mmCIF file with all atom_site columns, C-alpha atoms and ligand atoms in Angstrom:
data_model
loop_
_atom_site.group_PDB
_atom_site.id
_atom_site.type_symbol
_atom_site.label_atom_id
_atom_site.label_alt_id
_atom_site.label_comp_id
_atom_site.label_asym_id
_atom_site.label_entity_id
_atom_site.label_seq_id
_atom_site.pdbx_PDB_ins_code
_atom_site.Cartn_x
_atom_site.Cartn_y
_atom_site.Cartn_z
_atom_site.occupancy
_atom_site.B_iso_or_equiv
_atom_site.pdbx_formal_charge
_atom_site.auth_seq_id
_atom_site.auth_comp_id
_atom_site.auth_asym_id
_atom_site.auth_atom_id
_atom_site.pdbx_PDB_model_num
ATOM   1  C  CA  . MET M 1 1  ? 0.197   -0.235 -0.250  1.00 53.00 ? 14  MET M CA  1
ATOM   2  C  CA  . SER M 1 2  ? 2.766   2.290  0.699   1.00 47.00 ? 15  SER M CA  1
ATOM   3  C  CA  . ASP M 1 3  ? 4.046   1.786  -3.447  1.00 51.00 ? 16  ASP M CA  1
ATOM   4  C  CA  . THR M 1 4  ? 2.732   5.061  -4.834  1.00 52.00 ? 17  THR M CA  1
ATOM   5  C  CA  . ALA M 1 5  ? 4.856   4.386  -7.724  1.00 54.00 ? 18  ALA M CA  1
ATOM   6  C  CA  . SER M 1 6  ? 3.229   3.264  -11.055 1.00 50.00 ? 19  SER M CA  1
ATOM   7  C  CA  . THR M 1 7  ? 3.482   -0.499 -11.552 1.00 59.00 ? 20  THR M CA  1
ATOM   8  C  CA  . PRO M 1 8  ? 5.647   -1.530 -14.429 1.00 61.00 ? 21  PRO M CA  1
ATOM   9  C  CA  . GLY M 1 9  ? 3.645   -2.141 -17.456 1.00 63.00 ? 22  GLY M CA  1
ATOM   10 C  CA  . ALA M 1 10 ? 0.519   -0.445 -15.972 1.00 82.00 ? 23  ALA M CA  1
ATOM   11 C  CA  . ALA M 1 11 ? -1.117  2.650  -18.012 1.00 92.00 ? 24  ALA M CA  1
ATOM   12 C  CA  . VAL M 1 12 ? -0.027  5.718  -17.072 1.00 94.00 ? 25  VAL M CA  1
ATOM   13 C  CA  . SER M 1 13 ? -1.917  8.852  -18.247 1.00 96.00 ? 26  SER M CA  1
ATOM   14 C  CA  . THR M 1 14 ? -0.685  12.404 -17.626 1.00 95.00 ? 27  THR M CA  1
ATOM   15 C  CA  . ASP M 1 15 ? -2.480  15.675 -18.263 1.00 96.00 ? 28  ASP M CA  1
ATOM   16 C  CA  . TYR M 1 16 ? -0.908  18.487 -20.482 1.00 97.00 ? 29  TYR M CA  1
ATOM   17 C  CA  . THR M 1 17 ? -2.284  21.956 -21.788 1.00 98.00 ? 30  THR M CA  1
ATOM   18 C  CA  . VAL M 1 18 ? -1.036  23.020 -24.927 1.00 98.00 ? 31  VAL M CA  1
ATOM   19 C  CA  . THR M 1 19 ? -1.678  26.143 -26.687 1.00 97.00 ? 32  THR M CA  1
ATOM   20 C  CA  . GLY M 1 20 ? -2.210  27.120 -30.102 1.00 97.00 ? 33  GLY M CA  1
ATOM   21 C  CA  . MET M 1 21 ? -4.061  24.464 -31.979 1.00 97.00 ? 34  MET M CA  1
ATOM   22 C  CA  . HIS M 1 22 ? -7.495  25.711 -33.103 1.00 96.00 ? 35  HIS M CA  1
ATOM   23 C  CA  . CYS M 1 23 ? -8.635  23.116 -35.047 1.00 97.00 ? 36  CYS M CA  1
ATOM   24 C  CA  . GLY M 1 24 ? -8.521  18.885 -36.297 1.00 97.00 ? 37  GLY M CA  1
ATOM   25 C  CA  . GLY M 1 25 ? -5.669  19.244 -37.773 1.00 98.00 ? 38  GLY M CA  1
ATOM   26 C  CA  . CYS M 1 26 ? -3.455  20.742 -35.151 1.00 98.00 ? 39  CYS M CA  1
ATOM   27 C  CA  . ALA M 1 27 ? -4.902  17.776 -33.037 1.00 98.00 ? 40  ALA M CA  1
ATOM   28 C  CA  . ALA M 1 28 ? -3.931  15.087 -35.411 1.00 98.00 ? 41  ALA M CA  1
ATOM   29 C  CA  . SER M 1 29 ? 0.031   16.942 -35.995 1.00 98.00 ? 42  SER M CA  1
ATOM   30 C  CA  . VAL M 1 30 ? 0.176   16.890 -32.214 1.00 98.00 ? 43  VAL M CA  1
ATOM   31 C  CA  . ARG M 1 31 ? -1.322  13.232 -31.965 1.00 98.00 ? 44  ARG M CA  1
ATOM   32 C  CA  . ARG M 1 32 ? 1.398   11.706 -34.336 1.00 98.00 ? 45  ARG M CA  1
ATOM   33 C  CA  . GLU M 1 33 ? 4.706   13.785 -32.798 1.00 98.00 ? 46  GLU M CA  1
ATOM   34 C  CA  . VAL M 1 34 ? 3.728   12.622 -29.227 1.00 98.00 ? 47  VAL M CA  1
ATOM   35 C  CA  . GLY M 1 35 ? 2.354   9.585  -30.224 1.00 97.00 ? 48  GLY M CA  1
ATOM   36 C  CA  . ALA M 1 36 ? 5.805   8.509  -31.850 1.00 97.00 ? 49  ALA M CA  1
ATOM   37 C  CA  . LEU M 1 37 ? 7.387   8.735  -28.609 1.00 96.00 ? 50  LEU M CA  1
ATOM   38 C  CA  . PRO M 1 38 ? 9.051   5.596  -27.086 1.00 94.00 ? 51  PRO M CA  1
ATOM   39 C  CA  . GLY M 1 39 ? 6.366   3.970  -24.597 1.00 93.00 ? 52  GLY M CA  1
ATOM   40 C  CA  . VAL M 1 40 ? 3.550   6.278  -25.586 1.00 96.00 ? 53  VAL M CA  1
ATOM   41 C  CA  . THR M 1 41 ? 0.383   3.992  -26.308 1.00 96.00 ? 54  THR M CA  1
ATOM   42 C  CA  . ALA M 1 42 ? -2.288  6.544  -26.808 1.00 97.00 ? 55  ALA M CA  1
ATOM   43 C  CA  . VAL M 1 43 ? -2.607  10.343 -27.042 1.00 98.00 ? 56  VAL M CA  1
ATOM   44 C  CA  . GLU M 1 44 ? -6.118  12.184 -26.482 1.00 98.00 ? 57  GLU M CA  1
ATOM   45 C  CA  . VAL M 1 45 ? -6.200  15.617 -27.859 1.00 98.00 ? 58  VAL M CA  1
ATOM   46 C  CA  . ASP M 1 46 ? -8.817  18.288 -26.964 1.00 98.00 ? 59  ASP M CA  1
ATOM   47 C  CA  . VAL M 1 47 ? -8.871  21.243 -29.165 1.00 97.00 ? 60  VAL M CA  1
ATOM   48 C  CA  . ALA M 1 48 ? -11.198 23.154 -27.501 1.00 96.00 ? 61  ALA M CA  1
ATOM   49 C  CA  . THR M 1 49 ? -9.219  23.023 -23.857 1.00 97.00 ? 62  THR M CA  1
ATOM   50 C  CA  . GLY M 1 50 ? -5.998  22.574 -25.348 1.00 98.00 ? 63  GLY M CA  1
ATOM   51 C  CA  . ARG M 1 51 ? -5.728  19.601 -22.917 1.00 98.00 ? 64  ARG M CA  1
ATOM   52 C  CA  . VAL M 1 52 ? -3.748  16.755 -24.431 1.00 98.00 ? 65  VAL M CA  1
ATOM   53 C  CA  . THR M 1 53 ? -3.700  13.218 -22.407 1.00 97.00 ? 66  THR M CA  1
ATOM   54 C  CA  . VAL M 1 54 ? -0.761  11.275 -22.876 1.00 97.00 ? 67  VAL M CA  1
ATOM   55 C  CA  . THR M 1 55 ? -1.014  7.765  -21.957 1.00 97.00 ? 68  THR M CA  1
ATOM   56 C  CA  . GLY M 1 56 ? 2.246   4.956  -21.352 1.00 95.00 ? 69  GLY M CA  1
ATOM   57 C  CA  . GLU M 1 57 ? 3.522   2.375  -20.447 1.00 91.00 ? 70  GLU M CA  1
ATOM   58 C  CA  . GLY M 1 58 ? 4.618   4.473  -17.907 1.00 85.00 ? 71  GLY M CA  1
ATOM   59 C  CA  . PRO M 1 59 ? 4.796   8.509  -17.085 1.00 83.00 ? 72  PRO M CA  1
ATOM   60 C  CA  . ALA M 1 60 ? 6.014   10.319 -20.173 1.00 86.00 ? 73  ALA M CA  1
ATOM   61 C  CA  . ASP M 1 61 ? 9.063   12.291 -19.846 1.00 92.00 ? 74  ASP M CA  1
ATOM   62 C  CA  . PRO M 1 62 ? 7.986   15.738 -19.656 1.00 94.00 ? 75  PRO M CA  1
ATOM   63 C  CA  . ALA M 1 63 ? 10.674  17.308 -21.876 1.00 96.00 ? 76  ALA M CA  1
ATOM   64 C  CA  . ALA M 1 64 ? 10.204  14.652 -24.197 1.00 97.00 ? 77  ALA M CA  1
ATOM   65 C  CA  . VAL M 1 65 ? 6.219   15.300 -24.343 1.00 97.00 ? 78  VAL M CA  1
ATOM   66 C  CA  . ARG M 1 66 ? 7.276   19.339 -24.673 1.00 97.00 ? 79  ARG M CA  1
ATOM   67 C  CA  . ALA M 1 67 ? 9.717   18.554 -27.405 1.00 98.00 ? 80  ALA M CA  1
ATOM   68 C  CA  . ALA M 1 68 ? 7.563   16.515 -29.357 1.00 98.00 ? 81  ALA M CA  1
ATOM   69 C  CA  . VAL M 1 69 ? 4.385   19.460 -28.965 1.00 98.00 ? 82  VAL M CA  1
ATOM   70 C  CA  . ALA M 1 70 ? 7.275   22.029 -30.263 1.00 98.00 ? 83  ALA M CA  1
ATOM   71 C  CA  . GLN M 1 71 ? 7.929   19.557 -33.428 1.00 97.00 ? 84  GLN M CA  1
ATOM   72 C  CA  . ALA M 1 72 ? 4.368   19.803 -33.887 1.00 98.00 ? 85  ALA M CA  1
ATOM   73 C  CA  . GLY M 1 73 ? 4.391   23.689 -34.113 1.00 98.00 ? 86  GLY M CA  1
ATOM   74 C  CA  . TYR M 1 74 ? 2.598   24.520 -30.423 1.00 98.00 ? 87  TYR M CA  1
ATOM   75 C  CA  . THR M 1 75 ? 3.767   24.695 -26.963 1.00 98.00 ? 88  THR M CA  1
ATOM   76 C  CA  . VAL M 1 76 ? 3.118   23.253 -23.567 1.00 98.00 ? 89  VAL M CA  1
ATOM   77 C  CA  . GLU M 1 77 ? 1.911   25.466 -20.970 1.00 95.00 ? 90  GLU M CA  1
ATOM   78 C  CA  . GLY M 1 78 ? 3.404   25.406 -17.127 1.00 81.00 ? 91  GLY M CA  1
HETATM 79 CU CU1 . LIG K 2 .  ? -5.140  23.816 -36.980 1.00 65.64 ? 118 LIG K CU1 1
#
């Protein structure tokens, strides 16, 4: 019970707020770039709120997610 770390192999989701997206094309670009990161199994993008949910085999490296979003042409807030 004291182990709050993720179990290896268990899916972990992390939310990011991305600015600059305004349409489905933007969402697709972010989904493609972030989805290509190692260990990432799913990416959900809500253009209206800028919410990007990254699901992976473990917590995604925030720096890698940030870089992937930048690669797509957008910015992770915070
Ligand atoms: Cu767009």
